[in-house]
Short mmCIF file of N, CA and C in Angstrom, two decimals:
data_model
loop_
_atom_site.label_atom_id
_atom_site.label_comp_id
_atom_site.label_asym_id
_atom_site.label_seq_id
_atom_site.Cartn_x
_atom_site.Cartn_y
_atom_site.Cartn_z
N MET A 21 -23.15 12.66 -0.84
CA MET A 21 -23.37 13.35 -2.10
C MET A 21 -23.60 14.83 -1.80
N SER A 22 -23.06 15.66 -2.68
CA SER A 22 -23.20 17.10 -2.49
C SER A 22 -24.62 17.55 -2.78
N SER A 23 -24.86 18.80 -2.44
CA SER A 23 -26.09 19.43 -2.89
C SER A 23 -26.00 19.58 -4.41
N THR A 24 -27.09 19.96 -5.05
CA THR A 24 -27.05 20.22 -6.50
C THR A 24 -26.24 21.49 -6.72
N LEU A 25 -25.26 21.38 -7.60
CA LEU A 25 -24.37 22.51 -7.89
C LEU A 25 -24.75 23.08 -9.25
N ARG A 26 -24.77 24.39 -9.33
CA ARG A 26 -25.19 25.07 -10.55
C ARG A 26 -24.01 25.83 -11.17
N VAL A 27 -23.97 25.80 -12.47
CA VAL A 27 -22.93 26.49 -13.22
C VAL A 27 -23.36 27.94 -13.43
N LYS A 28 -22.46 28.87 -13.12
CA LYS A 28 -22.75 30.29 -13.31
C LYS A 28 -22.38 30.73 -14.73
N PRO A 29 -23.14 31.65 -15.31
CA PRO A 29 -22.86 32.09 -16.68
C PRO A 29 -21.42 32.59 -16.88
N GLU A 30 -20.87 33.26 -15.89
CA GLU A 30 -19.51 33.80 -16.03
C GLU A 30 -18.43 32.72 -16.01
N TRP A 31 -18.81 31.48 -15.72
CA TRP A 31 -17.86 30.36 -15.72
C TRP A 31 -17.75 29.70 -17.10
N ILE A 32 -18.61 30.08 -18.02
CA ILE A 32 -18.58 29.51 -19.37
C ILE A 32 -17.53 30.27 -20.19
N ASP A 33 -16.65 29.51 -20.83
CA ASP A 33 -15.56 30.16 -21.59
C ASP A 33 -15.93 30.32 -23.06
N TYR A 34 -15.00 30.79 -23.85
CA TYR A 34 -15.27 31.05 -25.27
C TYR A 34 -15.50 29.79 -26.09
N ASN A 35 -15.26 28.62 -25.50
CA ASN A 35 -15.58 27.35 -26.16
C ASN A 35 -17.03 26.92 -25.90
N GLY A 36 -17.74 27.69 -25.09
CA GLY A 36 -19.15 27.40 -24.82
C GLY A 36 -19.37 26.34 -23.76
N HIS A 37 -18.33 26.07 -22.96
CA HIS A 37 -18.49 25.09 -21.87
C HIS A 37 -17.80 25.60 -20.60
N LEU A 38 -17.99 24.85 -19.53
CA LEU A 38 -17.42 25.23 -18.24
C LEU A 38 -15.90 25.30 -18.35
N ASN A 39 -15.34 26.45 -18.00
CA ASN A 39 -13.90 26.62 -18.01
C ASN A 39 -13.28 25.70 -16.97
N MET A 40 -12.13 25.13 -17.29
CA MET A 40 -11.52 24.12 -16.41
C MET A 40 -11.29 24.62 -14.98
N ALA A 41 -11.04 25.89 -14.79
CA ALA A 41 -10.80 26.42 -13.45
C ALA A 41 -12.01 26.22 -12.54
N TYR A 42 -13.20 26.26 -13.11
CA TYR A 42 -14.40 26.20 -12.29
C TYR A 42 -14.80 24.78 -11.91
N TYR A 43 -14.22 23.77 -12.56
CA TYR A 43 -14.39 22.41 -12.06
C TYR A 43 -13.80 22.36 -10.64
N GLY A 44 -12.66 23.03 -10.46
CA GLY A 44 -12.04 23.09 -9.14
C GLY A 44 -12.94 23.76 -8.12
N VAL A 45 -13.61 24.82 -8.51
CA VAL A 45 -14.54 25.51 -7.61
C VAL A 45 -15.67 24.56 -7.21
N LEU A 46 -16.21 23.84 -8.18
CA LEU A 46 -17.32 22.93 -7.88
C LEU A 46 -16.86 21.76 -7.01
N PHE A 47 -15.70 21.16 -7.34
CA PHE A 47 -15.18 20.08 -6.50
C PHE A 47 -14.89 20.58 -5.09
N ASP A 48 -14.32 21.77 -4.98
CA ASP A 48 -13.98 22.32 -3.67
C ASP A 48 -15.25 22.60 -2.85
N THR A 49 -16.29 23.09 -3.49
CA THR A 49 -17.56 23.32 -2.82
C THR A 49 -18.11 22.01 -2.25
N ALA A 50 -18.07 20.96 -3.07
CA ALA A 50 -18.55 19.65 -2.61
C ALA A 50 -17.67 19.10 -1.49
N PHE A 51 -16.36 19.29 -1.62
CA PHE A 51 -15.44 18.82 -0.58
C PHE A 51 -15.71 19.54 0.74
N ASP A 52 -15.95 20.85 0.67
CA ASP A 52 -16.30 21.60 1.89
C ASP A 52 -17.57 21.06 2.53
N GLN A 53 -18.56 20.68 1.72
CA GLN A 53 -19.79 20.09 2.27
C GLN A 53 -19.48 18.77 2.97
N ALA A 54 -18.61 17.96 2.38
CA ALA A 54 -18.24 16.68 2.99
C ALA A 54 -17.46 16.91 4.29
N LEU A 55 -16.55 17.88 4.27
CA LEU A 55 -15.78 18.19 5.48
C LEU A 55 -16.71 18.64 6.61
N ALA A 56 -17.69 19.46 6.29
CA ALA A 56 -18.64 19.92 7.30
C ALA A 56 -19.39 18.73 7.90
N ALA A 57 -19.77 17.77 7.07
CA ALA A 57 -20.46 16.58 7.56
C ALA A 57 -19.56 15.74 8.47
N MET A 58 -18.25 15.84 8.27
CA MET A 58 -17.29 15.10 9.09
C MET A 58 -16.87 15.89 10.34
N GLY A 59 -17.40 17.09 10.50
CA GLY A 59 -17.01 17.92 11.63
C GLY A 59 -15.76 18.74 11.38
N LEU A 60 -15.37 18.88 10.12
CA LEU A 60 -14.15 19.61 9.76
C LEU A 60 -14.44 20.85 8.93
N GLY A 61 -15.63 21.40 9.06
CA GLY A 61 -16.03 22.57 8.28
C GLY A 61 -15.53 23.87 8.87
N GLU A 62 -16.18 24.94 8.50
CA GLU A 62 -15.79 26.28 8.94
C GLU A 62 -15.84 26.41 10.46
N ASP A 63 -16.81 25.77 11.11
CA ASP A 63 -16.89 25.82 12.58
C ASP A 63 -15.63 25.23 13.21
N TYR A 64 -15.11 24.17 12.62
CA TYR A 64 -13.90 23.52 13.12
C TYR A 64 -12.72 24.49 13.11
N VAL A 65 -12.63 25.27 12.04
CA VAL A 65 -11.54 26.25 11.94
C VAL A 65 -11.64 27.26 13.08
N HIS A 66 -12.84 27.79 13.31
CA HIS A 66 -13.03 28.84 14.31
C HIS A 66 -12.98 28.31 15.74
N GLN A 67 -13.52 27.14 15.97
CA GLN A 67 -13.61 26.61 17.34
C GLN A 67 -12.39 25.82 17.77
N ARG A 68 -11.74 25.14 16.80
CA ARG A 68 -10.64 24.24 17.19
C ARG A 68 -9.31 24.61 16.56
N GLY A 69 -9.31 25.61 15.68
CA GLY A 69 -8.06 26.12 15.13
C GLY A 69 -7.38 25.22 14.11
N GLY A 70 -8.11 24.29 13.53
CA GLY A 70 -7.53 23.41 12.52
C GLY A 70 -8.31 23.49 11.22
N THR A 71 -7.67 23.04 10.16
CA THR A 71 -8.32 23.01 8.85
C THR A 71 -7.64 21.96 7.99
N THR A 72 -8.15 21.78 6.80
CA THR A 72 -7.45 20.94 5.82
C THR A 72 -7.01 21.82 4.68
N MET A 73 -5.87 21.50 4.11
CA MET A 73 -5.36 22.19 2.93
C MET A 73 -4.92 21.14 1.92
N THR A 74 -5.13 21.45 0.67
CA THR A 74 -4.80 20.50 -0.39
C THR A 74 -3.31 20.52 -0.69
N ALA A 75 -2.71 19.33 -0.71
CA ALA A 75 -1.30 19.18 -1.03
C ALA A 75 -1.09 18.75 -2.48
N GLU A 76 -2.05 17.98 -3.01
CA GLU A 76 -1.94 17.49 -4.38
C GLU A 76 -3.34 17.30 -4.93
N TRP A 77 -3.48 17.54 -6.24
CA TRP A 77 -4.80 17.57 -6.86
C TRP A 77 -4.70 17.07 -8.29
N HIS A 78 -5.51 16.09 -8.67
CA HIS A 78 -5.55 15.58 -10.03
C HIS A 78 -7.00 15.60 -10.51
N VAL A 79 -7.22 16.10 -11.72
CA VAL A 79 -8.57 16.13 -12.29
C VAL A 79 -8.53 15.46 -13.65
N VAL A 80 -9.54 14.63 -13.91
CA VAL A 80 -9.73 13.99 -15.21
C VAL A 80 -11.07 14.50 -15.74
N TYR A 81 -11.04 15.09 -16.92
CA TYR A 81 -12.26 15.63 -17.54
C TYR A 81 -12.81 14.59 -18.50
N ARG A 82 -14.10 14.27 -18.37
CA ARG A 82 -14.70 13.22 -19.19
C ARG A 82 -15.78 13.73 -20.16
N ARG A 83 -16.52 14.74 -19.78
CA ARG A 83 -17.59 15.24 -20.66
C ARG A 83 -17.80 16.72 -20.39
N GLU A 84 -18.09 17.44 -21.45
CA GLU A 84 -18.30 18.88 -21.32
C GLU A 84 -19.48 19.19 -20.40
N VAL A 85 -19.33 20.24 -19.64
CA VAL A 85 -20.41 20.77 -18.81
C VAL A 85 -20.80 22.11 -19.41
N LYS A 86 -22.09 22.29 -19.59
CA LYS A 86 -22.61 23.53 -20.18
C LYS A 86 -23.44 24.28 -19.15
N LEU A 87 -23.82 25.47 -19.49
CA LEU A 87 -24.50 26.37 -18.56
C LEU A 87 -25.74 25.75 -17.93
N GLU A 88 -26.55 25.06 -18.68
CA GLU A 88 -27.81 24.53 -18.15
C GLU A 88 -27.63 23.27 -17.30
N ASP A 89 -26.43 22.70 -17.27
CA ASP A 89 -26.21 21.46 -16.53
C ASP A 89 -26.20 21.69 -15.02
N GLN A 90 -26.90 20.80 -14.32
CA GLN A 90 -26.86 20.79 -12.86
C GLN A 90 -26.05 19.56 -12.46
N LEU A 91 -25.23 19.71 -11.43
CA LEU A 91 -24.26 18.67 -11.09
C LEU A 91 -24.35 18.27 -9.63
N ARG A 92 -23.88 17.07 -9.37
CA ARG A 92 -23.69 16.58 -8.01
C ARG A 92 -22.33 15.91 -7.95
N VAL A 93 -21.73 15.96 -6.77
CA VAL A 93 -20.41 15.36 -6.57
C VAL A 93 -20.51 14.33 -5.45
N THR A 94 -19.95 13.15 -5.71
CA THR A 94 -19.83 12.14 -4.67
C THR A 94 -18.37 12.09 -4.22
N LEU A 95 -18.18 11.73 -2.98
CA LEU A 95 -16.84 11.66 -2.40
C LEU A 95 -16.63 10.27 -1.80
N GLN A 96 -15.47 9.71 -2.05
CA GLN A 96 -15.09 8.43 -1.46
C GLN A 96 -13.77 8.64 -0.71
N LEU A 97 -13.78 8.31 0.57
CA LEU A 97 -12.55 8.37 1.37
C LEU A 97 -11.73 7.14 1.02
N ILE A 98 -10.59 7.36 0.41
CA ILE A 98 -9.72 6.27 -0.02
C ILE A 98 -8.84 5.81 1.12
N ASP A 99 -8.23 6.77 1.82
CA ASP A 99 -7.33 6.43 2.92
C ASP A 99 -7.07 7.67 3.76
N PHE A 100 -6.51 7.45 4.93
CA PHE A 100 -6.10 8.55 5.79
C PHE A 100 -5.07 8.04 6.77
N ASP A 101 -4.32 8.97 7.34
CA ASP A 101 -3.47 8.66 8.48
C ASP A 101 -3.64 9.80 9.47
N ASP A 102 -2.74 9.94 10.41
CA ASP A 102 -2.95 10.95 11.45
C ASP A 102 -2.88 12.39 10.94
N LYS A 103 -2.32 12.62 9.72
CA LYS A 103 -2.19 13.98 9.20
C LYS A 103 -2.75 14.18 7.80
N ARG A 104 -3.06 13.10 7.11
CA ARG A 104 -3.45 13.18 5.71
C ARG A 104 -4.80 12.53 5.44
N LEU A 105 -5.43 13.03 4.39
CA LEU A 105 -6.74 12.55 3.96
C LEU A 105 -6.69 12.42 2.44
N HIS A 106 -6.89 11.20 1.91
CA HIS A 106 -6.86 10.94 0.47
C HIS A 106 -8.28 10.68 0.02
N VAL A 107 -8.79 11.53 -0.86
CA VAL A 107 -10.18 11.40 -1.31
C VAL A 107 -10.26 11.34 -2.83
N TYR A 108 -11.34 10.72 -3.30
CA TYR A 108 -11.67 10.62 -4.70
C TYR A 108 -13.09 11.15 -4.86
N MET A 109 -13.30 11.99 -5.87
CA MET A 109 -14.62 12.57 -6.10
C MET A 109 -15.02 12.41 -7.57
N GLU A 110 -16.30 12.22 -7.79
CA GLU A 110 -16.84 12.20 -9.14
C GLU A 110 -17.92 13.26 -9.27
N MET A 111 -17.84 14.03 -10.35
CA MET A 111 -18.84 15.04 -10.67
C MET A 111 -19.73 14.47 -11.77
N ARG A 112 -21.02 14.36 -11.47
CA ARG A 112 -21.98 13.79 -12.41
C ARG A 112 -23.13 14.75 -12.65
N HIS A 113 -23.74 14.60 -13.80
CA HIS A 113 -24.95 15.37 -14.09
C HIS A 113 -26.00 14.95 -13.07
N ALA A 114 -26.70 15.92 -12.49
CA ALA A 114 -27.61 15.66 -11.37
C ALA A 114 -28.80 14.78 -11.74
N THR A 115 -29.28 14.84 -12.97
CA THR A 115 -30.45 14.04 -13.34
C THR A 115 -30.14 12.93 -14.34
N GLU A 116 -29.11 13.12 -15.18
CA GLU A 116 -28.79 12.12 -16.20
C GLU A 116 -27.64 11.20 -15.78
N SER A 117 -26.94 11.56 -14.74
CA SER A 117 -25.88 10.75 -14.12
C SER A 117 -24.61 10.54 -14.94
N TRP A 118 -24.45 11.20 -16.06
CA TRP A 118 -23.20 11.01 -16.81
C TRP A 118 -22.04 11.66 -16.07
N LEU A 119 -20.88 11.05 -16.24
CA LEU A 119 -19.67 11.51 -15.56
C LEU A 119 -19.07 12.70 -16.30
N ALA A 120 -18.96 13.81 -15.62
CA ALA A 120 -18.35 15.02 -16.19
C ALA A 120 -16.86 15.04 -15.89
N ALA A 121 -16.48 14.71 -14.66
CA ALA A 121 -15.07 14.77 -14.26
C ALA A 121 -14.87 13.97 -12.99
N ALA A 122 -13.62 13.63 -12.75
CA ALA A 122 -13.24 12.96 -11.50
C ALA A 122 -12.03 13.70 -10.95
N ALA A 123 -11.94 13.75 -9.63
CA ALA A 123 -10.82 14.42 -8.98
C ALA A 123 -10.32 13.58 -7.83
N GLU A 124 -9.05 13.65 -7.62
CA GLU A 124 -8.40 12.93 -6.53
C GLU A 124 -7.53 13.95 -5.82
N SER A 125 -7.54 13.93 -4.50
CA SER A 125 -6.70 14.88 -3.78
C SER A 125 -6.11 14.29 -2.51
N MET A 126 -4.97 14.83 -2.14
CA MET A 126 -4.33 14.53 -0.87
C MET A 126 -4.40 15.83 -0.07
N ASN A 127 -5.00 15.73 1.10
CA ASN A 127 -5.24 16.91 1.93
C ASN A 127 -4.52 16.74 3.26
N LEU A 128 -4.02 17.83 3.77
CA LEU A 128 -3.26 17.82 5.02
C LEU A 128 -4.04 18.51 6.11
N HIS A 129 -3.91 18.03 7.35
CA HIS A 129 -4.51 18.70 8.49
C HIS A 129 -3.52 19.75 8.99
N VAL A 130 -3.98 20.99 9.08
CA VAL A 130 -3.11 22.11 9.41
C VAL A 130 -3.59 22.81 10.67
N ASP A 131 -2.66 23.06 11.59
CA ASP A 131 -2.92 23.90 12.76
C ASP A 131 -2.84 25.34 12.28
N MET A 132 -3.95 26.06 12.34
CA MET A 132 -4.00 27.42 11.81
C MET A 132 -3.20 28.41 12.64
N GLY A 133 -2.99 28.14 13.92
CA GLY A 133 -2.18 29.03 14.74
C GLY A 133 -0.72 29.04 14.30
N GLU A 134 -0.19 27.87 14.04
CA GLU A 134 1.20 27.73 13.62
C GLU A 134 1.35 27.60 12.11
N ARG A 135 0.22 27.32 11.43
CA ARG A 135 0.21 27.08 9.99
C ARG A 135 1.19 25.98 9.62
N LYS A 136 1.10 24.91 10.40
CA LYS A 136 1.93 23.73 10.18
C LYS A 136 1.05 22.49 10.19
N VAL A 137 1.51 21.47 9.49
CA VAL A 137 0.79 20.20 9.46
C VAL A 137 0.89 19.56 10.83
N ARG A 138 -0.26 19.17 11.36
CA ARG A 138 -0.36 18.55 12.69
C ARG A 138 -1.34 17.39 12.63
N PRO A 139 -1.27 16.45 13.57
CA PRO A 139 -2.22 15.33 13.59
C PRO A 139 -3.66 15.80 13.83
N PHE A 140 -4.59 15.05 13.23
CA PHE A 140 -6.01 15.26 13.50
C PHE A 140 -6.27 14.91 14.96
N PRO A 141 -7.24 15.54 15.59
CA PRO A 141 -7.64 15.12 16.94
C PRO A 141 -8.24 13.71 16.92
N PRO A 142 -8.18 13.00 18.03
CA PRO A 142 -8.69 11.61 18.09
C PRO A 142 -10.15 11.47 17.65
N ASP A 143 -11.02 12.42 18.00
CA ASP A 143 -12.42 12.29 17.60
C ASP A 143 -12.60 12.39 16.09
N VAL A 144 -11.78 13.20 15.44
CA VAL A 144 -11.85 13.34 13.99
C VAL A 144 -11.32 12.06 13.33
N LEU A 145 -10.23 11.51 13.86
CA LEU A 145 -9.70 10.25 13.35
C LEU A 145 -10.74 9.14 13.48
N ALA A 146 -11.49 9.14 14.57
CA ALA A 146 -12.53 8.12 14.76
C ALA A 146 -13.64 8.28 13.72
N THR A 147 -14.02 9.51 13.43
CA THR A 147 -15.04 9.76 12.40
C THR A 147 -14.55 9.30 11.04
N MET A 148 -13.28 9.59 10.73
CA MET A 148 -12.73 9.17 9.44
C MET A 148 -12.64 7.65 9.35
N ALA A 149 -12.36 6.99 10.46
CA ALA A 149 -12.30 5.52 10.46
C ALA A 149 -13.67 4.93 10.15
N ILE A 150 -14.72 5.51 10.69
CA ILE A 150 -16.08 5.06 10.41
C ILE A 150 -16.40 5.26 8.93
N MET A 151 -16.05 6.44 8.42
CA MET A 151 -16.31 6.74 7.01
C MET A 151 -15.53 5.80 6.09
N LYS A 152 -14.26 5.56 6.40
CA LYS A 152 -13.45 4.67 5.57
C LYS A 152 -14.01 3.25 5.59
N ALA A 153 -14.45 2.80 6.74
CA ALA A 153 -15.04 1.46 6.84
C ALA A 153 -16.29 1.37 5.98
N ALA A 154 -17.11 2.40 5.99
CA ALA A 154 -18.32 2.41 5.16
C ALA A 154 -17.96 2.44 3.67
N HIS A 155 -16.93 3.18 3.33
CA HIS A 155 -16.54 3.30 1.93
C HIS A 155 -15.73 2.10 1.43
N ALA A 156 -15.25 1.27 2.34
CA ALA A 156 -14.47 0.09 1.95
C ALA A 156 -15.28 -0.88 1.10
N ALA A 157 -16.59 -0.84 1.24
CA ALA A 157 -17.46 -1.73 0.46
C ALA A 157 -17.65 -1.23 -0.98
N LEU A 158 -17.28 0.02 -1.23
CA LEU A 158 -17.42 0.57 -2.58
C LEU A 158 -16.32 0.03 -3.48
N PRO A 159 -16.59 -0.10 -4.77
CA PRO A 159 -15.53 -0.56 -5.67
C PRO A 159 -14.43 0.49 -5.79
N ARG A 160 -13.22 0.02 -6.05
CA ARG A 160 -12.10 0.94 -6.26
C ARG A 160 -12.35 1.72 -7.55
N PRO A 161 -12.31 3.05 -7.50
CA PRO A 161 -12.59 3.84 -8.70
C PRO A 161 -11.58 3.56 -9.82
N VAL A 162 -12.08 3.41 -11.02
CA VAL A 162 -11.24 3.13 -12.18
C VAL A 162 -10.25 4.27 -12.43
N LEU A 163 -10.66 5.50 -12.20
CA LEU A 163 -9.81 6.65 -12.49
C LEU A 163 -8.87 7.02 -11.34
N LEU A 164 -8.87 6.25 -10.28
CA LEU A 164 -8.02 6.53 -9.13
C LEU A 164 -6.56 6.22 -9.43
N GLY A 165 -5.67 7.13 -9.05
CA GLY A 165 -4.23 6.89 -9.14
C GLY A 165 -3.66 6.91 -10.54
N ARG A 166 -4.32 7.59 -11.44
CA ARG A 166 -3.83 7.65 -12.81
C ARG A 166 -2.51 8.40 -12.88
N VAL A 167 -1.68 7.98 -13.81
CA VAL A 167 -0.42 8.66 -14.08
C VAL A 167 -0.56 9.33 -15.45
N MET A 168 -0.15 10.58 -15.52
CA MET A 168 -0.24 11.31 -16.77
C MET A 168 0.98 10.98 -17.63
N ALA A 169 0.73 10.55 -18.87
CA ALA A 169 1.82 10.24 -19.79
C ALA A 169 1.27 10.15 -21.21
N VAL A 170 2.13 10.39 -22.17
CA VAL A 170 1.77 10.19 -23.56
C VAL A 170 1.83 8.68 -23.82
N PRO A 171 0.74 8.09 -24.33
CA PRO A 171 0.76 6.64 -24.56
C PRO A 171 1.84 6.26 -25.59
N ARG A 172 2.56 5.23 -25.31
CA ARG A 172 3.61 4.74 -26.21
C ARG A 172 3.41 3.24 -26.42
N PRO A 173 3.71 2.78 -27.62
CA PRO A 173 3.68 1.32 -27.82
C PRO A 173 4.76 0.68 -26.97
N HIS A 174 4.52 -0.53 -26.56
CA HIS A 174 5.51 -1.25 -25.74
C HIS A 174 6.76 -1.54 -26.56
N ALA A 175 7.90 -1.32 -25.95
CA ALA A 175 9.17 -1.60 -26.60
C ALA A 175 9.59 -3.04 -26.31
N GLU A 176 10.33 -3.61 -27.23
CA GLU A 176 10.89 -4.93 -26.99
C GLU A 176 12.04 -4.77 -26.00
N ALA A 177 12.42 -5.84 -25.37
CA ALA A 177 13.48 -5.82 -24.35
C ALA A 177 14.71 -5.09 -24.88
N GLY A 178 15.17 -4.12 -24.10
CA GLY A 178 16.38 -3.39 -24.42
C GLY A 178 16.20 -2.28 -25.44
N GLN A 179 15.00 -2.11 -25.97
CA GLN A 179 14.76 -1.09 -26.99
C GLN A 179 14.22 0.17 -26.34
N VAL A 180 14.68 1.32 -26.77
CA VAL A 180 14.21 2.60 -26.24
C VAL A 180 13.01 3.06 -27.04
N VAL A 181 11.95 3.47 -26.36
CA VAL A 181 10.77 4.01 -27.03
C VAL A 181 10.93 5.50 -27.14
N ARG A 182 10.80 6.03 -28.34
CA ARG A 182 10.92 7.49 -28.55
C ARG A 182 9.61 8.06 -29.03
#
């Protein structure tokens, strides 16, 4: 779980709530905290020349966040391979626990010298395996893997839905 995250006044838009761009800032802050705990933080970039970069990002907004709201983000490692990391995060109110938003991302391991996708080192893969094993006991998130589409009634066989 992330540290308590606070909404800055300049992040509130003319609708009186957190502008959608800053959900990304908050999720990214929490993701950086999780990466640091996994040994993939800023020190990793400077000492080992690798980092993670986001390849794909999906956010589902569930409840408005206002200036006075304090938030926490949880992260669940869904899957990984030698070059990719698939994570799911939920942003919740820090004291009331209501769900503000959920995010899912696919992240790539990048060699900063060549700026190319490269395999994670064996020790990092081992850490991710431990984390995935621990997270395997968690329920599969309901909002994971959503496809964006306009809902349509089901068509009968051979009928086109417009």
